[in-house]
Coordinates of C-alpha atoms in Angstrom, one line a residue:
M1 CA 39.9 -3.9 -63.9
T2 CA 36.0 -4.4 -64.0
L3 CA 34.3 -4.8 -60.6
A4 CA 33.6 -8.4 -61.7
H5 CA 37.6 -9.1 -61.7
W6 CA 37.8 -7.0 -58.9
A7 CA 35.2 -9.2 -56.8
A8 CA 36.6 -12.3 -58.4
S9 CA 40.0 -11.5 -57.0
H10 CA 38.9 -10.4 -53.4
R11 CA 36.6 -13.6 -53.1
R12 CA 37.3 -14.4 -49.6
S13 CA 37.4 -10.8 -48.4
I14 CA 33.7 -10.4 -49.7
L15 CA 32.2 -13.8 -48.3
F16 CA 34.1 -12.9 -45.2
L17 CA 32.3 -9.5 -44.9
L18 CA 29.0 -11.3 -45.5
A19 CA 29.7 -14.1 -43.2
A20 CA 30.4 -11.3 -40.5
A21 CA 27.5 -9.0 -41.2
T22 CA 25.2 -12.2 -41.1
L23 CA 26.6 -13.4 -37.7
A24 CA 26.6 -9.7 -36.3
G25 CA 22.9 -9.6 -37.4
V26 CA 22.0 -12.6 -35.6
F27 CA 23.6 -11.1 -32.4
C28 CA 21.6 -7.7 -33.0
I29 CA 18.7 -9.9 -33.0
F30 CA 18.7 -10.0 -29.3
S31 CA 19.4 -6.5 -28.7
V32 CA 17.0 -4.7 -31.1
P33 CA 14.2 -3.9 -28.9
V34 CA 10.6 -5.5 -29.5
A35 CA 7.3 -3.6 -29.3
L36 CA 4.1 -3.6 -30.9
F37 CA 4.3 -0.3 -32.5
P38 CA 7.3 1.9 -33.6
H39 CA 8.4 4.5 -31.4
I40 CA 6.7 7.9 -32.6
D41 CA 7.0 11.1 -30.7
F42 CA 3.5 12.5 -31.5
P43 CA 3.8 16.4 -31.0
R44 CA 1.0 16.3 -28.4
V45 CA 1.3 16.7 -24.6
S46 CA -1.8 16.1 -22.4
I47 CA -2.7 17.6 -19.0
S48 CA -5.2 16.1 -16.5
L49 CA -6.1 18.4 -13.8
D50 CA -8.0 17.2 -10.7
A51 CA -10.1 19.6 -8.5
G52 CA -12.2 17.2 -6.4
D53 CA -15.7 17.7 -6.7
R54 CA -16.0 21.7 -7.7
P55 CA -18.7 22.6 -10.1
T56 CA -18.2 23.0 -13.4
Q57 CA -18.1 26.5 -14.2
R58 CA -16.0 27.0 -11.0
V59 CA -13.4 24.8 -12.5
V60 CA -13.4 26.8 -15.8
N61 CA -13.0 30.1 -13.8
E62 CA -10.6 28.9 -11.3
I63 CA -8.3 26.3 -12.8
T64 CA -8.9 25.9 -16.6
R65 CA -8.2 29.1 -17.9
P66 CA -5.5 30.0 -15.3
V67 CA -3.5 27.1 -16.8
E68 CA -4.1 27.5 -20.4
A69 CA -3.1 31.1 -19.8
A70 CA 0.3 29.7 -18.5
V71 CA 0.9 27.2 -21.0
K72 CA 0.5 29.5 -23.7
A73 CA 4.3 30.9 -22.7
V74 CA 5.7 27.4 -24.0
P75 CA 7.5 28.0 -27.2
G76 CA 6.4 26.5 -30.2
L77 CA 2.7 25.7 -29.0
R78 CA 0.6 25.5 -32.1
E79 CA -2.7 24.4 -30.6
E80 CA -4.5 24.4 -27.2
R81 CA -7.8 22.4 -26.4
S82 CA -9.5 21.9 -23.3
T83 CA -12.4 20.0 -21.8
T84 CA -13.9 20.6 -18.4
S85 CA -16.4 18.7 -16.4
R86 CA -17.1 18.6 -12.7
G87 CA -14.1 18.2 -10.7
S88 CA -11.6 17.9 -13.7
A89 CA -10.3 19.1 -17.0
E90 CA -8.1 17.9 -19.7
I91 CA -6.0 20.0 -22.0
D92 CA -4.3 19.1 -24.8
L93 CA -1.3 21.0 -26.5
N94 CA -0.4 20.3 -30.1
F95 CA 3.3 21.3 -31.3
A96 CA 5.1 20.8 -34.6
W97 CA 6.1 17.3 -35.9
G98 CA 9.9 17.0 -35.3
D99 CA 10.1 19.1 -31.9
D100 CA 11.6 17.8 -29.2
M101 CA 9.0 16.6 -27.2
D102 CA 11.4 15.9 -23.8
R103 CA 12.3 19.4 -23.8
K104 CA 8.6 20.6 -24.8
T105 CA 6.9 18.4 -21.8
L106 CA 9.7 19.7 -19.3
Q107 CA 8.3 23.1 -20.5
V108 CA 4.9 22.5 -20.0
E109 CA 5.7 20.8 -16.5
S110 CA 7.5 24.2 -15.6
A111 CA 4.4 26.4 -16.4
L112 CA 2.2 24.3 -14.4
A113 CA 4.5 24.3 -11.3
R114 CA 4.6 28.4 -11.5
V115 CA 1.0 28.6 -11.8
L116 CA 0.0 26.0 -9.2
P117 CA 0.3 27.6 -5.9
S118 CA -2.4 30.1 -7.5
L119 CA -4.8 27.2 -8.0
P120 CA -7.4 26.3 -5.5
Q121 CA -5.8 24.2 -2.4
G122 CA -6.1 20.5 -3.6
T123 CA -5.6 20.6 -7.1
T124 CA -3.4 18.1 -8.8
F125 CA -2.2 17.7 -12.2
E126 CA -0.5 15.0 -14.3
V127 CA 1.3 15.5 -17.7
R128 CA 1.5 12.7 -20.0
R129 CA 3.2 12.5 -23.7
M130 CA 1.3 11.1 -26.4
T131 CA 3.1 8.2 -27.6
P132 CA 2.0 4.4 -28.6
T133 CA 3.7 2.9 -25.1
A134 CA 1.8 5.5 -23.4
L135 CA -1.6 4.7 -24.9
Y136 CA -1.8 1.0 -24.4
P137 CA -0.3 -1.1 -21.6
V138 CA 2.1 -4.0 -22.3
A139 CA 0.7 -6.1 -19.4
S140 CA -2.3 -6.2 -17.2
Y141 CA -2.7 -7.8 -14.0
S142 CA -5.8 -8.3 -11.6
L143 CA -6.0 -8.9 -7.8
I144 CA -8.9 -10.6 -6.4
S145 CA -9.9 -12.0 -3.3
G146 CA -12.5 -13.2 -1.1
T147 CA -11.4 -12.4 2.2
V148 CA -9.4 -9.0 2.0
G149 CA -11.4 -6.0 1.4
Q150 CA -11.6 -3.5 -1.7
V151 CA -9.7 -1.0 0.6
D152 CA -7.1 -3.0 1.7
L153 CA -6.8 -4.7 -1.9
R154 CA -6.0 -1.4 -3.5
N155 CA -3.7 -0.7 -0.7
I156 CA -1.5 -3.5 -1.6
A157 CA -1.7 -2.6 -5.4
V158 CA -0.8 0.5 -4.6
H159 CA 1.8 0.8 -1.8
E160 CA 3.4 -2.7 -3.0
L161 CA 2.9 -3.7 -6.1
V162 CA 3.2 -0.2 -8.2
P163 CA 6.7 0.4 -6.6
L164 CA 7.7 -3.2 -7.1
L165 CA 6.7 -3.0 -10.7
S166 CA 8.0 0.3 -11.4
A167 CA 11.5 -0.7 -10.5
V168 CA 11.5 -3.2 -13.4
P169 CA 13.9 -2.1 -16.4
G170 CA 11.7 -0.7 -19.1
V171 CA 8.8 0.3 -17.3
A172 CA 7.6 3.6 -17.4
S173 CA 4.7 3.7 -15.1
V174 CA 2.0 1.6 -13.5
S175 CA -1.8 2.5 -13.3
V176 CA -4.0 1.0 -10.8
Q177 CA -7.9 1.0 -11.4
G178 CA -10.6 -0.6 -9.1
G179 CA -10.8 -0.9 -5.4
A180 CA -12.1 1.7 -2.6
K181 CA -10.0 4.5 -0.9
R182 CA -10.6 5.3 2.5
E183 CA -12.1 8.8 3.7
Y184 CA -13.6 10.3 6.4
R185 CA -17.1 11.8 5.9
V186 CA -18.4 15.1 7.3
D187 CA -22.2 15.2 7.4
I188 CA -23.1 18.7 8.2
H189 CA -26.6 19.3 10.1
P190 CA -27.9 22.4 8.5
D191 CA -29.9 23.5 11.8
L192 CA -27.1 23.2 13.9
L193 CA -25.2 25.6 11.6
V194 CA -28.0 28.2 11.6
G195 CA -28.2 28.2 15.3
Y196 CA -24.4 28.7 15.6
H197 CA -24.6 31.5 12.7
L198 CA -22.1 29.7 10.5
S199 CA -22.3 28.7 7.0
F200 CA -20.8 25.8 4.9
D201 CA -17.9 27.8 3.6
D202 CA -16.8 28.4 7.3
V203 CA -16.4 24.7 7.9
V204 CA -14.7 24.2 4.3
K205 CA -12.0 26.8 5.2
A206 CA -11.8 25.7 8.7
L207 CA -11.1 21.8 7.5
S208 CA -8.8 22.9 4.8
S209 CA -6.9 25.5 6.9
S210 CA -6.5 22.8 9.7
N211 CA -4.7 20.4 7.5
I212 CA -1.6 21.9 6.2
L213 CA 2.2 21.3 6.4
Q214 CA 4.2 24.5 5.6
V215 CA 7.3 26.7 6.5
V216 CA 6.4 29.7 8.6
G217 CA 10.0 31.3 9.2
R218 CA 13.9 30.7 9.6
V219 CA 15.7 30.7 12.8
K220 CA 19.5 30.9 13.0
D221 CA 21.3 28.7 15.1
G222 CA 25.0 29.2 15.5
H223 CA 26.0 28.4 11.9
K224 CA 23.0 26.7 11.2
M225 CA 19.7 27.9 9.2
L226 CA 16.6 25.9 10.7
L227 CA 13.2 25.9 9.2
A228 CA 10.2 26.7 11.4
I229 CA 7.6 24.5 10.1
S230 CA 3.7 24.5 11.1
D231 CA 2.4 21.1 11.1
T232 CA -1.5 20.9 11.3
R233 CA -2.3 18.0 9.5
V234 CA -5.2 15.7 11.1
E235 CA -4.1 12.3 11.9
G236 CA -7.2 10.6 12.9
I237 CA -11.1 11.1 13.4
D238 CA -11.0 12.6 16.8
A239 CA -8.5 15.3 15.5
I240 CA -11.2 16.2 12.7
R241 CA -14.1 16.1 15.2
H242 CA -12.2 18.7 17.2
T243 CA -11.3 21.0 14.4
I244 CA -12.0 24.7 15.2
I245 CA -14.8 26.5 13.4
R246 CA -15.0 29.3 15.4
S247 CA -13.4 30.9 18.5
G248 CA -14.5 34.2 20.2
G249 CA -16.3 35.5 23.3
D250 CA -19.1 33.0 23.1
G251 CA -16.8 30.0 23.3
I252 CA -15.3 27.7 21.0
I253 CA -17.3 25.9 18.3
E254 CA -15.9 22.7 16.9
L255 CA -16.6 20.7 14.0
S256 CA -18.5 17.9 16.0
D257 CA -20.9 20.6 17.3
V258 CA -22.3 20.9 13.9
A259 CA -21.4 17.8 12.1
T260 CA -21.2 14.2 12.3
V261 CA -17.7 12.7 11.2
K262 CA -17.3 9.1 10.5
K263 CA -15.1 6.7 8.6
S264 CA -15.9 5.7 4.8
I265 CA -15.0 5.4 1.2
V266 CA -14.7 7.7 -1.5
P267 CA -17.7 7.4 -3.8
Q268 CA -17.1 5.2 -6.5
T269 CA -17.3 6.5 -10.6
S270 CA -16.4 3.0 -11.8
I271 CA -16.6 -0.5 -11.0
I272 CA -13.8 -3.0 -11.8
D273 CA -15.1 -6.6 -12.0
E274 CA -13.5 -9.8 -12.8
D275 CA -15.6 -13.0 -13.4
G276 CA -18.3 -11.3 -11.5
R277 CA -16.0 -10.3 -8.3
P278 CA -14.7 -7.0 -7.4
A279 CA -11.2 -6.6 -8.7
V280 CA -8.2 -4.2 -8.7
I281 CA -6.5 -3.8 -12.3
L282 CA -2.8 -2.8 -12.7
Q283 CA -1.7 -1.7 -16.0
V284 CA 1.8 -1.7 -17.0
F285 CA 3.1 0.9 -19.5
Q286 CA 6.7 0.4 -21.0
Q287 CA 9.2 3.0 -21.7
P288 CA 9.5 4.2 -25.4
D289 CA 12.8 2.7 -26.0
G290 CA 11.8 -0.7 -23.7
N291 CA 11.8 -4.3 -25.2
T292 CA 7.9 -5.3 -25.0
V293 CA 8.8 -9.1 -24.5
Q294 CA 11.5 -8.4 -21.9
V295 CA 9.5 -6.1 -19.8
V296 CA 6.6 -8.5 -19.9
R297 CA 8.8 -11.4 -18.8
D298 CA 10.6 -9.2 -16.2
V299 CA 7.2 -8.1 -14.4
A300 CA 6.0 -11.3 -14.6
A301 CA 9.3 -12.5 -12.8
A302 CA 9.1 -9.7 -10.4
L303 CA 5.4 -10.9 -9.7
A304 CA 6.3 -14.6 -9.0
G305 CA 8.7 -13.4 -6.2
F306 CA 6.0 -11.2 -4.6
R307 CA 3.3 -14.1 -4.5
E308 CA 5.7 -15.5 -1.8
K309 CA 4.7 -12.1 0.0
I310 CA 1.1 -11.9 -0.7
P311 CA -1.3 -11.9 1.9
Q312 CA -3.4 -15.1 2.1
G313 CA -6.7 -15.1 0.1
V314 CA -5.2 -12.6 -2.5
T315 CA -4.5 -13.8 -5.9
V316 CA -2.7 -12.0 -8.9
R317 CA -3.9 -13.1 -12.3
E318 CA -2.8 -11.8 -15.8
W319 CA -5.4 -11.0 -18.1
Y320 CA -3.6 -9.2 -20.6
D321 CA 0.0 -9.8 -22.5
Q322 CA 0.7 -7.3 -25.3
A323 CA 3.8 -9.9 -25.8
L324 CA 1.9 -12.6 -27.1
L325 CA 1.1 -10.5 -30.2
V326 CA 4.5 -9.2 -30.8
V327 CA 5.8 -13.1 -30.4
E328 CA 3.0 -13.9 -33.2
S329 CA 4.0 -11.3 -35.4
A330 CA 7.9 -12.5 -35.0
H331 CA 6.5 -16.1 -35.6
S332 CA 4.8 -14.7 -38.9
V333 CA 8.0 -13.2 -40.3
R334 CA 9.7 -16.5 -39.3
D335 CA 7.4 -18.6 -41.3
A336 CA 7.6 -16.2 -44.2
I337 CA 11.5 -16.7 -44.0
F338 CA 11.0 -20.3 -44.2
I339 CA 8.3 -20.4 -46.7
G340 CA 10.3 -18.0 -49.1
I341 CA 13.7 -20.0 -48.8
G342 CA 11.7 -23.4 -49.5
L343 CA 9.8 -21.7 -52.4
A344 CA 13.1 -20.1 -54.2
A345 CA 15.1 -23.9 -53.2
L346 CA 12.1 -25.9 -55.0
V347 CA 12.1 -23.3 -58.1
L348 CA 15.4 -23.3 -58.5
Y349 CA 16.1 -26.9 -57.8
L350 CA 12.9 -28.0 -60.5
F351 CA 14.5 -25.4 -63.1
L352 CA 18.0 -26.3 -62.8
R353 CA 18.1 -29.8 -60.9
D354 CA 21.4 -28.7 -59.2
A355 CA 21.5 -28.9 -55.4
M356 CA 24.5 -26.9 -55.1
I357 CA 23.3 -23.9 -57.2
T358 CA 20.0 -24.3 -55.2
L359 CA 22.2 -24.3 -51.9
T360 CA 23.3 -20.4 -52.9
A361 CA 19.7 -19.0 -52.8
V362 CA 19.3 -20.8 -49.4
I363 CA 22.3 -19.0 -48.2
A364 CA 21.3 -15.6 -49.8
V365 CA 18.0 -15.1 -48.4
P366 CA 18.8 -15.4 -44.7
A367 CA 22.1 -13.8 -45.1
V368 CA 20.1 -10.6 -46.5
L369 CA 17.5 -10.4 -43.8
S370 CA 20.5 -11.1 -40.9
A371 CA 22.5 -8.2 -42.5
T372 CA 19.2 -6.0 -42.5
V373 CA 18.7 -6.5 -39.0
L374 CA 22.0 -5.3 -38.4
L375 CA 21.0 -1.8 -40.3
L376 CA 17.8 -2.0 -38.3
Y377 CA 20.0 -2.1 -34.9
A378 CA 22.3 0.8 -36.4
L379 CA 19.4 3.0 -37.4
G380 CA 18.1 2.7 -33.7
M381 CA 14.8 0.9 -34.8
S382 CA 12.9 -1.7 -33.2
F383 CA 11.0 -5.2 -34.2
N384 CA 7.4 -3.9 -34.5
I385 CA 4.4 -4.6 -36.8
M386 CA 5.6 -2.2 -39.2
T387 CA 9.5 -3.3 -39.4
L388 CA 8.5 -6.8 -39.2
G389 CA 5.9 -6.4 -41.9
G390 CA 8.3 -4.9 -44.1
M391 CA 10.9 -7.8 -43.9
A392 CA 7.9 -10.3 -44.5
A393 CA 7.0 -8.2 -47.7
A394 CA 10.8 -7.8 -48.9
I395 CA 11.3 -11.6 -48.9
G396 CA 9.8 -12.2 -52.2
L397 CA 11.8 -9.4 -53.6
I398 CA 15.1 -10.9 -52.2
V399 CA 14.2 -14.1 -53.3
D400 CA 13.6 -12.9 -56.8
D401 CA 16.9 -10.9 -57.0
A402 CA 18.8 -14.3 -56.1
I403 CA 16.9 -16.4 -58.8
V404 CA 17.3 -14.3 -61.3
M405 CA 21.0 -13.8 -61.0
I406 CA 21.7 -17.5 -60.3
E407 CA 19.7 -18.3 -63.7
Q408 CA 21.6 -16.0 -65.5
I409 CA 25.0 -17.2 -64.1
V410 CA 23.9 -20.8 -64.9
R411 CA 22.7 -20.0 -68.7
H412 CA 26.3 -18.5 -68.9
I413 CA 28.1 -21.1 -67.8
G414 CA 26.5 -23.8 -69.9
N415 CA 28.9 -26.9 -70.4
E416 CA 32.0 -25.0 -70.7
K417 CA 33.5 -25.8 -67.1
E418 CA 37.2 -24.7 -68.2
K419 CA 35.6 -21.1 -68.4
R420 CA 33.4 -21.0 -65.9
H421 CA 35.2 -17.9 -64.0
E422 CA 35.2 -16.0 -67.3
N423 CA 31.5 -16.7 -68.0
V424 CA 30.3 -16.1 -64.5
R425 CA 32.0 -12.5 -64.9
R426 CA 30.2 -12.1 -68.2
A427 CA 27.3 -13.0 -66.7
I428 CA 27.4 -10.4 -63.8
R429 CA 28.7 -7.8 -66.7
D430 CA 25.5 -8.6 -68.4
F431 CA 22.8 -8.6 -65.9
L432 CA 24.0 -5.7 -63.7
P433 CA 22.5 -3.1 -65.6
P434 CA 18.9 -4.9 -65.4
L435 CA 19.7 -5.9 -61.9
T436 CA 20.6 -2.2 -60.8
G437 CA 17.5 -0.7 -62.7
S438 CA 15.2 -3.0 -61.0
S439 CA 16.3 -2.9 -57.4
A440 CA 17.0 1.2 -57.6
S441 CA 13.3 1.5 -59.0
T442 CA 11.8 -0.4 -56.3
I443 CA 13.7 1.3 -53.4
I444 CA 12.8 4.9 -55.0
I445 CA 8.9 3.5 -54.7
F446 CA 9.5 3.1 -51.0
L447 CA 12.0 5.9 -49.6
P448 CA 9.1 8.7 -50.3
L449 CA 7.1 7.0 -47.3
A450 CA 10.1 7.9 -45.1
F451 CA 9.6 11.6 -45.7
L452 CA 5.8 11.7 -44.8
T453 CA 4.6 13.9 -42.4
G454 CA 1.9 13.2 -39.7
V455 CA 0.6 10.3 -38.1
T456 CA 0.7 8.4 -41.5
G457 CA 4.6 9.2 -42.1
A458 CA 5.4 8.3 -38.4
F459 CA 4.0 4.6 -38.8
F460 CA 5.4 4.1 -42.6
K461 CA 8.6 5.5 -42.0
A462 CA 9.6 2.3 -40.1
L463 CA 8.1 0.1 -43.1
S464 CA 9.5 1.9 -45.6
L465 CA 13.2 2.2 -44.3
T466 CA 13.2 -1.7 -43.6
M467 CA 12.0 -2.4 -46.9
A468 CA 14.7 -0.1 -48.5
S469 CA 17.1 -1.2 -46.2
A470 CA 16.5 -5.3 -47.2
L471 CA 16.2 -4.2 -50.9
A472 CA 19.8 -2.5 -51.0
V473 CA 21.5 -5.4 -49.0
S474 CA 19.9 -7.9 -51.4
Y475 CA 21.1 -5.8 -54.3
F476 CA 24.8 -6.1 -53.0
V477 CA 24.4 -9.6 -52.0
A478 CA 23.2 -10.5 -55.5
W479 CA 25.8 -8.1 -57.4
F480 CA 28.7 -9.9 -55.4
A481 CA 28.2 -12.7 -53.2
V482 CA 25.7 -15.0 -55.0
P483 CA 28.0 -14.9 -58.3
L484 CA 31.1 -15.9 -55.8
L485 CA 29.0 -18.8 -54.2
A486 CA 27.5 -19.9 -57.4
D487 CA 31.0 -20.2 -59.0
H488 CA 32.0 -22.1 -56.1
L489 CA 29.1 -24.1 -55.8
A490 CA 28.1 -25.0 -59.4
G491 CA 28.5 -28.6 -60.3
S492 CA 28.6 -29.9 -64.2
H493 CA 25.1 -28.6 -64.8
G494 CA 24.1 -28.6 -68.3
G495 CA 22.9 -25.1 -69.3
N496 CA 21.1 -26.1 -72.9
D497 CA 18.6 -28.3 -71.2
E498 CA 15.8 -25.4 -71.2
G499 CA 14.2 -26.4 -68.1
G500 CA 14.1 -30.1 -68.5
P501 CA 11.0 -32.4 -68.9
L502 CA 8.9 -30.6 -66.4
F503 CA 8.9 -27.1 -67.6
R504 CA 9.5 -27.9 -71.4
P505 CA 5.7 -28.0 -71.9
V506 CA 5.3 -24.6 -69.8
L507 CA 7.9 -23.0 -72.3
S508 CA 6.3 -24.2 -75.0
A509 CA 2.7 -23.0 -73.7
Y510 CA 4.1 -19.6 -73.3
A511 CA 6.2 -19.1 -76.4
A512 CA 2.5 -20.2 -78.5
L513 CA 0.7 -17.7 -76.2
F514 CA 3.4 -15.0 -76.7
G515 CA 3.8 -15.6 -80.5
R516 CA -0.4 -14.9 -80.7
F517 CA 0.0 -11.7 -78.7
V518 CA 3.0 -10.6 -81.2
K519 CA 0.8 -11.5 -84.2
R520 CA -2.3 -9.7 -82.8
P521 CA -1.4 -6.4 -80.9
A522 CA -5.2 -5.6 -80.6
L523 CA -5.8 -8.9 -78.6
A524 CA -3.1 -7.9 -76.2
L525 CA -4.3 -4.4 -75.8
A526 CA -8.1 -5.6 -75.3
S527 CA -6.4 -7.9 -72.7
V528 CA -4.7 -5.1 -70.8
V529 CA -7.9 -3.1 -70.7
I530 CA -10.2 -6.1 -69.4
L531 CA -7.8 -6.2 -66.4
L532 CA -7.5 -2.6 -65.7
A533 CA -11.4 -2.3 -65.7
L534 CA -11.3 -5.5 -63.6
G535 CA -8.8 -3.7 -61.2
G536 CA -10.5 -0.5 -61.3
L537 CA -13.9 -2.2 -60.1
A538 CA -11.9 -4.1 -57.6
Y539 CA -10.6 -1.2 -55.9
L540 CA -14.1 0.3 -55.6
H541 CA -15.0 -2.7 -53.4
V542 CA -12.2 -3.1 -51.3
G543 CA -12.2 -1.7 -47.7
S544 CA -9.8 0.8 -46.4
G545 CA -8.4 1.6 -43.1
F546 CA -5.4 3.1 -41.4
M547 CA -4.2 0.0 -39.5
P548 CA -4.4 -3.6 -40.4
S549 CA -6.9 -5.3 -37.9
M550 CA -5.3 -7.4 -35.5
D551 CA -6.8 -10.5 -33.8
E552 CA -5.7 -11.0 -30.1
G553 CA -8.3 -13.7 -29.2
G554 CA -10.7 -12.0 -27.4
F555 CA -13.3 -8.9 -28.1
I556 CA -14.8 -5.9 -26.2
I557 CA -18.2 -5.4 -25.5
D558 CA -19.4 -1.8 -25.2
Y559 CA -23.0 -1.3 -23.8
V560 CA -24.7 1.8 -22.8
S561 CA -27.7 2.1 -19.9
P562 CA -30.4 4.3 -20.0
P563 CA -29.7 8.1 -19.2
G564 CA -29.9 8.5 -15.2
T565 CA -29.0 5.1 -14.5
S566 CA -27.2 4.6 -11.3
L567 CA -23.7 2.9 -11.0
K568 CA -25.1 0.2 -9.0
D569 CA -28.2 -0.4 -11.4
T570 CA -25.4 -0.4 -14.3
D571 CA -23.4 -2.8 -12.6
A572 CA -26.5 -5.2 -12.0
L573 CA -27.3 -5.0 -15.6
L574 CA -23.7 -6.3 -16.5
Q575 CA -23.6 -9.1 -14.3
Q576 CA -26.8 -10.3 -16.0
V577 CA -24.6 -9.9 -19.2

């Protein structure tokens, strides 16, 4: 028994499987994650170190080099790069592609935890994995107010909005930019220091040692072990003023004896404005497996509930939404599907003039794409610009598979209605080898992209797997489902009309042109050479790039002020822009 006979005898089972796969794919559409870029585990971990206002050379000697020595012990580390500036340092650690970056990140954090006690007091660090979701926020919001100060506005963002948005499912982190931080400023009088025979280091040590929370011992109380804690943290400006700098036979010298303490704000290194007004910006980053559209929707819902509790005079505005770009990409694929189905239906109907046969292609294309979504779900992939682009690019090939199989079946059926089933099987048998060769060659072209390494391979793996999956599903649908649907839906179509009155002139012109090329092979060769030359010339003038340009409906202006310009003057220049 041939496969054609087997398919005919299992007609209902095959059509049921097609319908089941199509419905399953439709349900999976609502379960597949949505993101702008595919999930990529870049083999890089970035460490950000903050050390206050220490000079660059001190940061290098006291912080950067000890941390570099500590993280060198992480297994699999291939390259280490660091950039040190005043009060901060950035260390990038590169690993091999394919390494378990969750494990590597934990090992880096463990190494930093071991070396942190030996670093200068007050040093903090942040470990970040380099992923697309960690580089670009999915949503950004601004807080502005004409009545609430910048310190209070930032406190609202840090202490109320960050915990609220961090609890939203799919949110990885929320960063805050802008506003002002409150601090206590100590202005030391050098002449008074000299008079008391003190130095700046004496003041720094006194302040550092008087603001510590630490365990100093253990006390056994019956069956309990209690910890003895020394808490010398300052709780107000008066406590800072009464900090003891030195005590001895000549008396006690407090900070207020040699310095002035007053409330202030942390010096700003950047200014955030919206429409010319100071603002605080919240940036929401999603988890690698999060659904961008759902995350943005849930964040907006959480903020809508918070607006009822927000202080009067404070406004929360959305100024960036990555979900809009993702939705537009999905709409582009939807439009491509409708256009592909419409063109396929138009071509088939104009050629065959049979509405029921045309319905076969209309059914096949969305069935193939729906089954492809089911495969994406099974492979753990997401809807992103690469997978959606792969589906859009595959639509033409899917339509082509359906059209050529239907045309072959109609040509074999002809007017022999009584032998229709046998002619359909014969059409499958005759057309299966070229269909297999065509589909296999196309799939083989895209599959190697899935094995590329580096950043290119990480991005194009999603594209290649999507197209290969769609073409594989299209092949089996064209092999099994399309003939069964065509056999069931075929009417009394006349197969010898040769395209009808509309395409008969086209066929005649093609036959005449083909005859000339057959009689004059040199003319055909010259035409090919000319086309190759034009293609090569066009190749030299076509631009190149890693990713296509994306228009999000906005633009960014970067400007550079003269060296040495203060932040206040730079902001004044921007206000004029």
